[in-house]
PDB file of C-alpha atoms in Angstrom:
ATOM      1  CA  UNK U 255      87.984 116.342  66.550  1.00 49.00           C
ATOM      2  CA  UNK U 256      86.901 114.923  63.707  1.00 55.00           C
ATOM      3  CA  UNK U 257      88.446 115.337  59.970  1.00 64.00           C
ATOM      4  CA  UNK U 258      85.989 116.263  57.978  1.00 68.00           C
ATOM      5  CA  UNK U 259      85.867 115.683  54.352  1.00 78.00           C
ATOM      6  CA  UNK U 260      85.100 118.318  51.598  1.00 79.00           C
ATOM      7  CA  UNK U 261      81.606 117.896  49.781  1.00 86.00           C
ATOM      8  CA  UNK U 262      81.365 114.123  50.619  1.00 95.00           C
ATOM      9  CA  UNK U 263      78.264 112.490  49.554  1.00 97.00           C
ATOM     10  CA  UNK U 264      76.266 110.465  51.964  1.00 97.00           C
ATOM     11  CA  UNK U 265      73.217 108.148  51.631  1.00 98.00           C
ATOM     12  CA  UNK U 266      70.881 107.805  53.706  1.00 97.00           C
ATOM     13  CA  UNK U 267      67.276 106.396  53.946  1.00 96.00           C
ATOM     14  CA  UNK U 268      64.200 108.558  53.957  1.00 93.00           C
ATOM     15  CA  UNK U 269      63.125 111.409  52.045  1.00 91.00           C
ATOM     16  CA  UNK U 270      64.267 115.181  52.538  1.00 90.00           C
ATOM     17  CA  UNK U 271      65.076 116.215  55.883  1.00 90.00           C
ATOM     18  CA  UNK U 272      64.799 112.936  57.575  1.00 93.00           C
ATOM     19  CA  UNK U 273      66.153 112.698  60.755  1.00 94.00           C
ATOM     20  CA  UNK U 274      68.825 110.314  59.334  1.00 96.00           C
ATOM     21  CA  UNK U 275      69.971 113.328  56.736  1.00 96.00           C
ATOM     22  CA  UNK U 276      70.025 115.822  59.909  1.00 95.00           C
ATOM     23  CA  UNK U 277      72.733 113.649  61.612  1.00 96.00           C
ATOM     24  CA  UNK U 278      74.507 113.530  58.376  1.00 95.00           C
ATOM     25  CA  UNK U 279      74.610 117.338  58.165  1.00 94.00           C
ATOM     26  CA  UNK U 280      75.673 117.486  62.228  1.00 94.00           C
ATOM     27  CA  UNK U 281      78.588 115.165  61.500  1.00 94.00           C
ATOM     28  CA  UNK U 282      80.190 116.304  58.202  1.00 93.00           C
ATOM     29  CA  UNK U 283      78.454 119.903  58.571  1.00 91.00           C
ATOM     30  CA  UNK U 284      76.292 121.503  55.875  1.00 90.00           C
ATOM     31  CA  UNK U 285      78.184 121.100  53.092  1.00 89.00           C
ATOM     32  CA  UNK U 286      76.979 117.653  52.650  1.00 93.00           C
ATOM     33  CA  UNK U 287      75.775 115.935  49.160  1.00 94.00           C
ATOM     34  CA  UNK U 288      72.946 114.027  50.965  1.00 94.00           C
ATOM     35  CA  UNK U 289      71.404 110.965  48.629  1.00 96.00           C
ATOM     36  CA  UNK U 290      67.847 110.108  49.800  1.00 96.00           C
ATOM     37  CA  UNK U 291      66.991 105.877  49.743  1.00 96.00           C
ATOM     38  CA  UNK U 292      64.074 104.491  49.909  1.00 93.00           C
ATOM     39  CA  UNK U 293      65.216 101.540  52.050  1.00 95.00           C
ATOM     40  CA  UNK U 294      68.088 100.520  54.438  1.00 96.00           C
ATOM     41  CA  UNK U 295      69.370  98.151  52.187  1.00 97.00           C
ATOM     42  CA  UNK U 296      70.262 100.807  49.487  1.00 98.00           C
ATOM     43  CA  UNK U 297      72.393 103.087  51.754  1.00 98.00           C
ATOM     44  CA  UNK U 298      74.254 100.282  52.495  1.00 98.00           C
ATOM     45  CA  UNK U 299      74.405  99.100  48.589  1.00 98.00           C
ATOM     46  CA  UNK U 300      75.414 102.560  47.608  1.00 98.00           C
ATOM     47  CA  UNK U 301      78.393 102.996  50.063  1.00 98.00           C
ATOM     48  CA  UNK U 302      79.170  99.325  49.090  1.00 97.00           C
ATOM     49  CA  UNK U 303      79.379 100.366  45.081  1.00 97.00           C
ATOM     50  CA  UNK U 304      81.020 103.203  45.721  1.00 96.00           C
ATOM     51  CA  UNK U 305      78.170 105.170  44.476  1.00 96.00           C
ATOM     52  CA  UNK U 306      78.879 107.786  47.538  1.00 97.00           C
ATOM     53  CA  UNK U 307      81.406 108.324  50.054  1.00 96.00           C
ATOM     54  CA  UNK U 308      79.369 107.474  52.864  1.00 98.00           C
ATOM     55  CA  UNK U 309      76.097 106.099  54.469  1.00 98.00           C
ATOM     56  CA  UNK U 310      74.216 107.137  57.697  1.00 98.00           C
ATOM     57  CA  UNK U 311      71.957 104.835  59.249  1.00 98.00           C
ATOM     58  CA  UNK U 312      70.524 104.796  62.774  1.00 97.00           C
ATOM     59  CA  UNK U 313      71.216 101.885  64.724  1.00 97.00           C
ATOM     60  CA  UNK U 314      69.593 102.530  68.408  1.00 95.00           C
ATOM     61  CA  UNK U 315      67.005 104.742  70.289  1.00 93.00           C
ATOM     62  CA  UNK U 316      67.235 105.587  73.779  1.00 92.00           C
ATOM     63  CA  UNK U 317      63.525 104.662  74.136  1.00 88.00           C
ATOM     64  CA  UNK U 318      62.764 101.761  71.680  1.00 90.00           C
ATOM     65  CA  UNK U 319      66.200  99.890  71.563  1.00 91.00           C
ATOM     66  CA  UNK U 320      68.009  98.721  68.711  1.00 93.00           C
ATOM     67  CA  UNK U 321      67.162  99.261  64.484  1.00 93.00           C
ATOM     68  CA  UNK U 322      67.855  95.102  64.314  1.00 91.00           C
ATOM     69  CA  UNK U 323      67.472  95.432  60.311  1.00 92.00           C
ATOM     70  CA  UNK U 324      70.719  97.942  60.667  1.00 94.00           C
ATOM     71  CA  UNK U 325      72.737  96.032  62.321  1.00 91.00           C
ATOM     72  CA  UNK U 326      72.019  92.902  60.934  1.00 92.00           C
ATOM     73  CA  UNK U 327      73.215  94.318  57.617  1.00 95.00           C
ATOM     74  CA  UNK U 328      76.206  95.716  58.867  1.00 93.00           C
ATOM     75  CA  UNK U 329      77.241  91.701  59.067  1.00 91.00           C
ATOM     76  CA  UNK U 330      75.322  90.846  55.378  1.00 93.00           C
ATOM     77  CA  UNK U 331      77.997  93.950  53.603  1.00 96.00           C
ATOM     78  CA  UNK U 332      81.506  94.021  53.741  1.00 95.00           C
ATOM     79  CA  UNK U 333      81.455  97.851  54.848  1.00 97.00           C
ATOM     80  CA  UNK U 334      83.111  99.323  58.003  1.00 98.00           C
ATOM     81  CA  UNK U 335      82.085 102.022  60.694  1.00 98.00           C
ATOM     82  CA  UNK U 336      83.917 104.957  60.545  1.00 97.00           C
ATOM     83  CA  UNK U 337      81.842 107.461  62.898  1.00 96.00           C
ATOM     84  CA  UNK U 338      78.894 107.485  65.411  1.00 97.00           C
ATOM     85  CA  UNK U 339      76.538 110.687  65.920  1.00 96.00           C
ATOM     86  CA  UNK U 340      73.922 110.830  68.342  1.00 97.00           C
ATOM     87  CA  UNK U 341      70.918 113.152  67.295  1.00 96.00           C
ATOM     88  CA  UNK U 342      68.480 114.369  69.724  1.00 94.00           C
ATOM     89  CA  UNK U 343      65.061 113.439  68.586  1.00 93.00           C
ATOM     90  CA  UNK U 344      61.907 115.449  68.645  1.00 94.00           C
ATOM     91  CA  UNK U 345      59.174 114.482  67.269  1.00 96.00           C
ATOM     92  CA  UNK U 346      55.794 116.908  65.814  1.00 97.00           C
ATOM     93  CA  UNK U 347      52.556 116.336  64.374  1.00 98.00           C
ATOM     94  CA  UNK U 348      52.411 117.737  61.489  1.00 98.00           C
ATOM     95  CA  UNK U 349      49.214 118.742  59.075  1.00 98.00           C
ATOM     96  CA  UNK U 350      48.340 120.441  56.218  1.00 98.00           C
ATOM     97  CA  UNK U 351      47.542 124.824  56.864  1.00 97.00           C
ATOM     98  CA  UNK U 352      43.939 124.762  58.529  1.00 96.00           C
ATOM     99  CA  UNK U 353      43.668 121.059  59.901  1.00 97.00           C
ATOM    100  CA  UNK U 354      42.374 120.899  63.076  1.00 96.00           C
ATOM    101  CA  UNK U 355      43.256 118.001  65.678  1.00 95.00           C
ATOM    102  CA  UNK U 356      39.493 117.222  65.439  1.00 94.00           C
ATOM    103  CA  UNK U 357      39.628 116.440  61.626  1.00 96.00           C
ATOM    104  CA  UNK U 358      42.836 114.279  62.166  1.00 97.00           C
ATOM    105  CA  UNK U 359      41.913 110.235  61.399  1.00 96.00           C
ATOM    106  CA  UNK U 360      45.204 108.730  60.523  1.00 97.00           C
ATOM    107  CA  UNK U 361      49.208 109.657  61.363  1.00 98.00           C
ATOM    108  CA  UNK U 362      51.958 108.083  59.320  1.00 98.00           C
ATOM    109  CA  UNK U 363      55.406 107.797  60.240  1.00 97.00           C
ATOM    110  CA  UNK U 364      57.784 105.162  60.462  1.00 94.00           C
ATOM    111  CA  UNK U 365      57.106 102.647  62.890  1.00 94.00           C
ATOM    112  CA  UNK U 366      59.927 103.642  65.100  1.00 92.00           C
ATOM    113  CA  UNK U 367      58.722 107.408  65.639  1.00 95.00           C
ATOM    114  CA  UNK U 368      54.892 106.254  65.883  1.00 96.00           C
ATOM    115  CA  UNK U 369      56.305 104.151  69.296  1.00 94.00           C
ATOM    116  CA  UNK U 370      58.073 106.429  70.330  1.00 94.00           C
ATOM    117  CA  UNK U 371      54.948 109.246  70.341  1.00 95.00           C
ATOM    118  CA  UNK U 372      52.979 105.848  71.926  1.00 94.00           C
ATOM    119  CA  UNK U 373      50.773 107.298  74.782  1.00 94.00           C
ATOM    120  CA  UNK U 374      50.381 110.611  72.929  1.00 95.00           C
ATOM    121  CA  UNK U 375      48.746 108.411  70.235  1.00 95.00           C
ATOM    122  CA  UNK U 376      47.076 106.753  72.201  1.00 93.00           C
ATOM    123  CA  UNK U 377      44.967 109.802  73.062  1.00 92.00           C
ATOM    124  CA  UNK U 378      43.898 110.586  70.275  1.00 91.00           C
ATOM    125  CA  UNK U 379      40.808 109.331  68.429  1.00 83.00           C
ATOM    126  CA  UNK U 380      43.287 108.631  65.157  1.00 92.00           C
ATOM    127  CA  UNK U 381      44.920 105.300  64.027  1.00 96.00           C
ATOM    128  CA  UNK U 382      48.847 105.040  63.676  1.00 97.00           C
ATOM    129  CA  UNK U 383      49.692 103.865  60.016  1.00 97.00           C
ATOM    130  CA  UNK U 384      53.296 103.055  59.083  1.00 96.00           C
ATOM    131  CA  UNK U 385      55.337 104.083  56.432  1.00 93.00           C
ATOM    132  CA  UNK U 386      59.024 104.169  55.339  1.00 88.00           C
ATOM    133  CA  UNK U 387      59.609 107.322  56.704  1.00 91.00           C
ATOM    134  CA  UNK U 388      59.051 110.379  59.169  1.00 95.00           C
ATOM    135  CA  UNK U 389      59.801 112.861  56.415  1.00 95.00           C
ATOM    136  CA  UNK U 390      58.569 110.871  53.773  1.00 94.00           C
ATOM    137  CA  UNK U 391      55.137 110.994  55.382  1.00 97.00           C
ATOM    138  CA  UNK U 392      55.170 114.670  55.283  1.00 97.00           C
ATOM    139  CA  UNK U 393      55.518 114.799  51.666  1.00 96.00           C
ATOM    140  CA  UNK U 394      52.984 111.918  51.220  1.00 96.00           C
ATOM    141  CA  UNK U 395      50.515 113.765  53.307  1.00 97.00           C
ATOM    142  CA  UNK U 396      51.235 117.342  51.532  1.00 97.00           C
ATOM    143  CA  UNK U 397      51.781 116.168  47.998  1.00 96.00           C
ATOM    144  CA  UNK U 398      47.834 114.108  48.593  1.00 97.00           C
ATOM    145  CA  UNK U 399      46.405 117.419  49.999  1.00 96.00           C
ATOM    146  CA  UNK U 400      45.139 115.215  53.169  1.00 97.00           C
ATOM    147  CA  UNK U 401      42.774 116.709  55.262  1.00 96.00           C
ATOM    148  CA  UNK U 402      42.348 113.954  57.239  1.00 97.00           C
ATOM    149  CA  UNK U 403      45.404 112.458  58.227  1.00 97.00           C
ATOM    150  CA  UNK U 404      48.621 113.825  59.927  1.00 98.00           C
ATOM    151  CA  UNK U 405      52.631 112.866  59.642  1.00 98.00           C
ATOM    152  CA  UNK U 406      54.845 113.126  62.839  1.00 98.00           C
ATOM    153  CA  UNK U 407      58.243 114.033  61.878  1.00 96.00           C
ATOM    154  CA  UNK U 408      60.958 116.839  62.617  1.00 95.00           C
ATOM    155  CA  UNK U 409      60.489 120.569  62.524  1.00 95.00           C
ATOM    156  CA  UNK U 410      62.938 120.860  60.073  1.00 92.00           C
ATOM    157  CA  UNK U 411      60.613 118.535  57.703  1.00 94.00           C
ATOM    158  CA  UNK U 412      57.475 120.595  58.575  1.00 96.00           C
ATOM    159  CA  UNK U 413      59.274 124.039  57.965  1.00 95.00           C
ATOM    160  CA  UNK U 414      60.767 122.661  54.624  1.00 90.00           C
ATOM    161  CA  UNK U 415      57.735 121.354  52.830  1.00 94.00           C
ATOM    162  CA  UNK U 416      55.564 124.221  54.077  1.00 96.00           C
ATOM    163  CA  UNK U 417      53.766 122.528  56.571  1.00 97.00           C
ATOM    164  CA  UNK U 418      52.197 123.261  60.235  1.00 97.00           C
ATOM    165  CA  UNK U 419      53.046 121.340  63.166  1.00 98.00           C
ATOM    166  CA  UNK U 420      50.070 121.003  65.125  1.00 97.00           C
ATOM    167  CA  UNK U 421      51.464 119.461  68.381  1.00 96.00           C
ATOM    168  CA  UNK U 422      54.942 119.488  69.492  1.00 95.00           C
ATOM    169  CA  UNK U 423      57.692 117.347  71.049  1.00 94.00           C
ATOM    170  CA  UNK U 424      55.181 114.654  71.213  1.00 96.00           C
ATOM    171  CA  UNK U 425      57.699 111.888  72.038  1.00 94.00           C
ATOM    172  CA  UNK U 426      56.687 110.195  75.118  1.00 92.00           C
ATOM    173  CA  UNK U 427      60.125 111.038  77.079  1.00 91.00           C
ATOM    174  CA  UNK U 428      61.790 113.771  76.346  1.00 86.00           C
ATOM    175  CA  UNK U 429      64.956 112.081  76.642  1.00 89.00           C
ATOM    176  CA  UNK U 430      64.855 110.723  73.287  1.00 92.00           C
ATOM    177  CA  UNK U 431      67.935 110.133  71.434  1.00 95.00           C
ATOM    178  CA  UNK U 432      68.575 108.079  68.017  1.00 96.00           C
ATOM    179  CA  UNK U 433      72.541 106.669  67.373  1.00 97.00           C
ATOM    180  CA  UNK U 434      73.089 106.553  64.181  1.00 98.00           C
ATOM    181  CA  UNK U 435      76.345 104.966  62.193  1.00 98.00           C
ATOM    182  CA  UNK U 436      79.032 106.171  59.910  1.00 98.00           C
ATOM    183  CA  UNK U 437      79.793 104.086  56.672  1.00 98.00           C
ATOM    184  CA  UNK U 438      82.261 103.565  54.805  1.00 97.00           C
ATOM    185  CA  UNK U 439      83.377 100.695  52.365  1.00 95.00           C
ATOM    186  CA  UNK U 440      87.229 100.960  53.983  1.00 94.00           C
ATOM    187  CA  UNK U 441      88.485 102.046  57.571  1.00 93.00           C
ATOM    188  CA  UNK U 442      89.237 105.672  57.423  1.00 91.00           C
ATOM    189  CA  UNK U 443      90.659 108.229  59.964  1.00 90.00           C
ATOM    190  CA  UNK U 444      87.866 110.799  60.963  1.00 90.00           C
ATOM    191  CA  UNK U 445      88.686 111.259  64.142  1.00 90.00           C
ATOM    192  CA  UNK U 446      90.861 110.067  67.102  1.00 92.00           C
ATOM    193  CA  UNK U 447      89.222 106.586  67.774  1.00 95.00           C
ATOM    194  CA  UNK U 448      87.664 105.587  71.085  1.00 96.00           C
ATOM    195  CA  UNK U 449      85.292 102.458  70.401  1.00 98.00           C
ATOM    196  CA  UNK U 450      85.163  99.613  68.614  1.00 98.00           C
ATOM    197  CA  UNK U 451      82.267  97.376  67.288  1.00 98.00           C
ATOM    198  CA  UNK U 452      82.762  93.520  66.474  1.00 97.00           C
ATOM    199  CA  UNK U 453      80.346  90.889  65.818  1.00 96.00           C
ATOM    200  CA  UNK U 454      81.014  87.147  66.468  1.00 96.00           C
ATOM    201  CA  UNK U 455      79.456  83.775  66.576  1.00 94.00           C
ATOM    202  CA  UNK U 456      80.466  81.118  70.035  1.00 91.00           C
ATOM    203  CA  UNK U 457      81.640  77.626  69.775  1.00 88.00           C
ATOM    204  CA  UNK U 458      79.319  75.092  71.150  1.00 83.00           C
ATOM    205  CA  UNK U 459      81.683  74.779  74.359  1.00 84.00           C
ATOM    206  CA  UNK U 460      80.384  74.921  77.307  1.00 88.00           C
ATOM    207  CA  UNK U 461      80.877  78.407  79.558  1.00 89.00           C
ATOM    208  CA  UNK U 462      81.501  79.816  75.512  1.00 89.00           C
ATOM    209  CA  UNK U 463      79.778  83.444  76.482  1.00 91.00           C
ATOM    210  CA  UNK U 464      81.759  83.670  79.613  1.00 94.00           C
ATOM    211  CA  UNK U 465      84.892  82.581  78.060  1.00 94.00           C
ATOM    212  CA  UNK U 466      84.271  85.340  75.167  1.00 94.00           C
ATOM    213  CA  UNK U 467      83.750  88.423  77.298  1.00 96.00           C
ATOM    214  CA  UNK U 468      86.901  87.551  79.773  1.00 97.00           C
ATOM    215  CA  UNK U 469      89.577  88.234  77.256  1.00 97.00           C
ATOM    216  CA  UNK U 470      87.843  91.945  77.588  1.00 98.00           C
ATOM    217  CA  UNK U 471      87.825  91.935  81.297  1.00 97.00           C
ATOM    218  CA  UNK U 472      91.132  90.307  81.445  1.00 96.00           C
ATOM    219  CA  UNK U 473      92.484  93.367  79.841  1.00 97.00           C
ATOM    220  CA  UNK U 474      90.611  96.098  81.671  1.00 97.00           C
ATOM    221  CA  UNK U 475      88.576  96.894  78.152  1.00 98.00           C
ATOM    222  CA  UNK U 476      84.886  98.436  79.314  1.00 98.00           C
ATOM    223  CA  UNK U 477      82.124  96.618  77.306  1.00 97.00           C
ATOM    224  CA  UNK U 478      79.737  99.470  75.868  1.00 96.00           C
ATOM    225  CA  UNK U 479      77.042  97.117  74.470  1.00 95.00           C
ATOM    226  CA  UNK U 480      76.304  93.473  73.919  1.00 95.00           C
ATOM    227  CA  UNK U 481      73.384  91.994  72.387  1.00 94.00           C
ATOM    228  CA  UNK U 482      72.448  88.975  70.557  1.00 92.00           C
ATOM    229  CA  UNK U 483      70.645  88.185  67.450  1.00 91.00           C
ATOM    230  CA  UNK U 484      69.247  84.882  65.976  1.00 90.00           C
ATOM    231  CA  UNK U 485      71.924  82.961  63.518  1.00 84.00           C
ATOM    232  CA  UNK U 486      69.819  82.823  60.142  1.00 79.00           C
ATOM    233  CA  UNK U 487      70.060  79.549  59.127  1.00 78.00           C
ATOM    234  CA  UNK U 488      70.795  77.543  62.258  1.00 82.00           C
ATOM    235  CA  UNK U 489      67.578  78.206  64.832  1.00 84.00           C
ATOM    236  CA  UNK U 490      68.127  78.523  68.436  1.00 81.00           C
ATOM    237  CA  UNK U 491      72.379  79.483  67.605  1.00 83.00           C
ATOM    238  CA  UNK U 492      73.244  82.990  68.004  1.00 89.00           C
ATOM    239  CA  UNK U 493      75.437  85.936  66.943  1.00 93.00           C
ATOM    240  CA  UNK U 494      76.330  88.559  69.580  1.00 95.00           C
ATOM    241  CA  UNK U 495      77.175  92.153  68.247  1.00 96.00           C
ATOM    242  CA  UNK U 496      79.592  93.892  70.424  1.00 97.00           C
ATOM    243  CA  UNK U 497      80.992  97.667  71.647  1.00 98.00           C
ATOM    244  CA  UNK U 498      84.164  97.972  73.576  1.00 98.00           C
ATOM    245  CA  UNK U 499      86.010 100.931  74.746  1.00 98.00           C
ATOM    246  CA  UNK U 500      89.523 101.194  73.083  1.00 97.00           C
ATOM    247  CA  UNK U 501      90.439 101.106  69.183  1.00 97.00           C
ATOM    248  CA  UNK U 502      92.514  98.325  67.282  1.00 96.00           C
ATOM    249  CA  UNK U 503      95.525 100.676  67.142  1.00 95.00           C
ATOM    250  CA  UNK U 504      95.745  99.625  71.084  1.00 97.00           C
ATOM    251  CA  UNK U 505      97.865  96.231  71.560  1.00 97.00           C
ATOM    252  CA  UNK U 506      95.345  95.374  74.293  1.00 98.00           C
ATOM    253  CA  UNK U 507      92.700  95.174  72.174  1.00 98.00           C
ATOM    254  CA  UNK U 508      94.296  93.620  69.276  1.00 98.00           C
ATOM    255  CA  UNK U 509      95.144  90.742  72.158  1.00 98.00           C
ATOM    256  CA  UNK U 510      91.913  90.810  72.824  1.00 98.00           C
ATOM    257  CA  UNK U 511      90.326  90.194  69.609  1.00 98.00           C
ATOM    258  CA  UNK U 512      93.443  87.279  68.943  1.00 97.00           C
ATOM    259  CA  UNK U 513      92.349  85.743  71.985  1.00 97.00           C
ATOM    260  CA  UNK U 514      88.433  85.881  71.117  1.00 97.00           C
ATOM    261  CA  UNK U 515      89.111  84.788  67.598  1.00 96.00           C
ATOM    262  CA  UNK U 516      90.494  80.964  69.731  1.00 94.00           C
ATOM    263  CA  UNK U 517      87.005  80.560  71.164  1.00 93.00           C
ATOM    264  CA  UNK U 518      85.004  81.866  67.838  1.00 95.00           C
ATOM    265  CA  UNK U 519      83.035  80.311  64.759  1.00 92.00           C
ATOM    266  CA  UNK U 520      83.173  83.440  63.339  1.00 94.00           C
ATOM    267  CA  UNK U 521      84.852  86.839  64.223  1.00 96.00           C
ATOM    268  CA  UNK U 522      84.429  90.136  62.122  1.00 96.00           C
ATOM    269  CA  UNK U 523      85.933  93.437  63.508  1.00 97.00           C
ATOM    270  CA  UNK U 524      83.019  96.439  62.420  1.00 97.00           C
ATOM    271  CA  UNK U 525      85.017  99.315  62.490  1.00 97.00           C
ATOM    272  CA  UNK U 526      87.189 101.653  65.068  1.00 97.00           C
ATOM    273  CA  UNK U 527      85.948 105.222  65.487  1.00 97.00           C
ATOM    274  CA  UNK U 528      85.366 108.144  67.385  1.00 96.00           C
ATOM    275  CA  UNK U 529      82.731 107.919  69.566  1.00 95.00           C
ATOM    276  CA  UNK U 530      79.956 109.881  69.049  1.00 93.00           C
ATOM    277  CA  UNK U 531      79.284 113.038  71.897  1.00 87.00           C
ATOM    278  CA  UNK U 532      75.825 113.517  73.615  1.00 79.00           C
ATOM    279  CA  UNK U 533      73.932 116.945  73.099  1.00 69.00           C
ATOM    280  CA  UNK U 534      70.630 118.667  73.233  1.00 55.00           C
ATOM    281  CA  UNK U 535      70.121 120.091  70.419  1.00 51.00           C
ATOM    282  CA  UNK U 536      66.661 120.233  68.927  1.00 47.00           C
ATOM    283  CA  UNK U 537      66.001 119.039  65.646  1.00 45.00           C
TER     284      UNK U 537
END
C-alpha cells in the first residue's frame, strides 16, 4: 500500500506524456505536478536541489536490459530510491492526419523504443533516427508539419497532441515492460518496504565476488539483480549494482551490509522500498 503524497511534484525526462510521466501518474495517481526535462541528468539535479519532491526515471526494459546512464547516476548524486513502478510498454507509430505508411521516410524516437520496435523497423523502407524522446518526437514531428517522417511513442502521446497512430503495438514482444525508479533526496516511507538496492566496489582479494555475495546467501537474503559496470577512472576495475530481497529495517540485512562493508572499497546503500507490482495495463 503505498502512502501517497498530496500534489507532489515529480520530474521526469521527456516531453508531455512520456512514458516516464505515465508511471509517475500510476504511482502517485493523477494528481501529480509532473516537470518535463530534457535530459536524465536534470531529473536527477532537480530532486537533488529540491526543486521538486520527486524524480522518475526508468532504469530497465524487459527486452533491451538496463538504462546504464540511470543507474550510473544514481551513484554520481547523493539521492535515494524511495519506490519502483513497472509500466507496461506499448509502443505506436504515429503520423500526422492523412500520412500514409507509403509516404513514411524517417521515425524518431528514443533509441530505446526504436530497438525495441527492431524487426518491425526493419520492414519498412524508412530509416530509424534518434532523439531524446518518444513523446518528444511526436511534438517534433507535429509542431514541423512532417509529411514524411513518423514518431513511435504511446497512445496517450498520439491522442494528446492530436495525432494518428498508424500502426499499433509495434514492439517486437509483446511482453514489454520498462522499471522505472522513485527519487527522492532523503529515505522516505511510501510504502511497506520489500527490496533494497546497493552499489559497491571489491577489494583486489582474491575470490572478492564470491566473498561479497555469501554474506547474502549466508543469511537466506534472495539476490534480485546483479550487474556490473566499468569503474570510471580505473580501466578494467568494476562496480557491481545490486537488488536484494529484504529492507534495512531487517537485522539480517543490516548484518549483511556490515559484513559486505569488511570486504568493500566502497559501499553505498541506494534506497529501501516497496517493490514495484507487475500489470498489464496498456499505455
Amino acid at each position: 500500500m503505498i502512502n501517497k503524497p498530496k500534489n507532489p511534484t515529480v520530474a521526469f525526462q521527456g516531453a508531455r506524456y512520456a512514458f516516464s510521466e505515465i508511471a509517475s501518474k500510476q504511482f502517485f495517481g493523477n494528481d501529480v505536478s509532473s516537470i518535463p526535462c530534457r535530459t536524465f541528468e536534470d531529473v536527477f539535479e532537480q530532486v537533488e536541489s529540491k526543486n521538486v519532491n520527486y524524480g522518475v526515471v526508468p532504469v530497465e526494459n524487459s527486452l533491451t536490459g538496463s538504462i546504464h546512464r540511470n543507474i550510473d547516476l544514481m551513484l554520481e548524486h547523493d539521492l535515494k530510491i524511495v519506490g519502483e513502478v513497472f509500466l507496461r510498454v506499448e509502443q505506436q507509430l504515429i503520423v500526422n492526419p492523412g500520412v500514409t505508411l507509403e509516404q513514411i521516410e524517417e521515425v524518431y524516437s528514443h533509441p530505446q523504443a526504436l530497438e525495441q520496435c527492431r524487426k518491425f523497423l526493419s520492414s519498412l523502407n524508412a530509416k530509424a533516427v534518434a532523439s531524446y524522446d518518444t513523446a518528444g518526437s511526436v511534438m517534433m514531428i507535429k509542431e514541423k508539419k512532417l509529411v514524411n517522417a513518423a514518431a513511435i511513442a504511446s497512445k496517450k502521446a498520439a491522442d494528446d497532441y492530436g495525432m494518428v497512430v498508424l500502426k499499433d503495438t509495434i514492439e517486437d514482444i509483446p511482453e514489454n515492460y520498462t522499471r522505472f525508479q522513485v527519487l527522492s533526496c532523503q529515505d522516505e516511507y511510501l510504502g511497506e518496504p520489500t527490496k533494497t538496492s546497493v552499489v559497491f566496489a571489491m577489494k583486489n582479494i582474491p575470490g572478492a565476488l564470491f566473498k561479497g555475495l555469501s554474506v547474502f546467501a549466508l543469511r537466506d537474503i534472495d539476490l534480485l539483480k546483479i550487474e556490473s559496470r566499468p569503474l570510471r577512472g580505473k580501466p578494467w576495475a568494476y562496480i557491481f549494482y545490486l537488488d536484494f530481497a529484504g529492507h534495512m529495517g531487517e537485522e539480517r540485512c543490516v548484518n549483511a551490509i556490515r559484513h559486505l562493508q569488511e570486504i568493500t572499497s566502497m559501499l553505498k546503500v541506494l534506497g529501501s522500498y516497496p517493490a514495484g507490482m507487475m500489470n498489464n495495463n496498456k499505455k
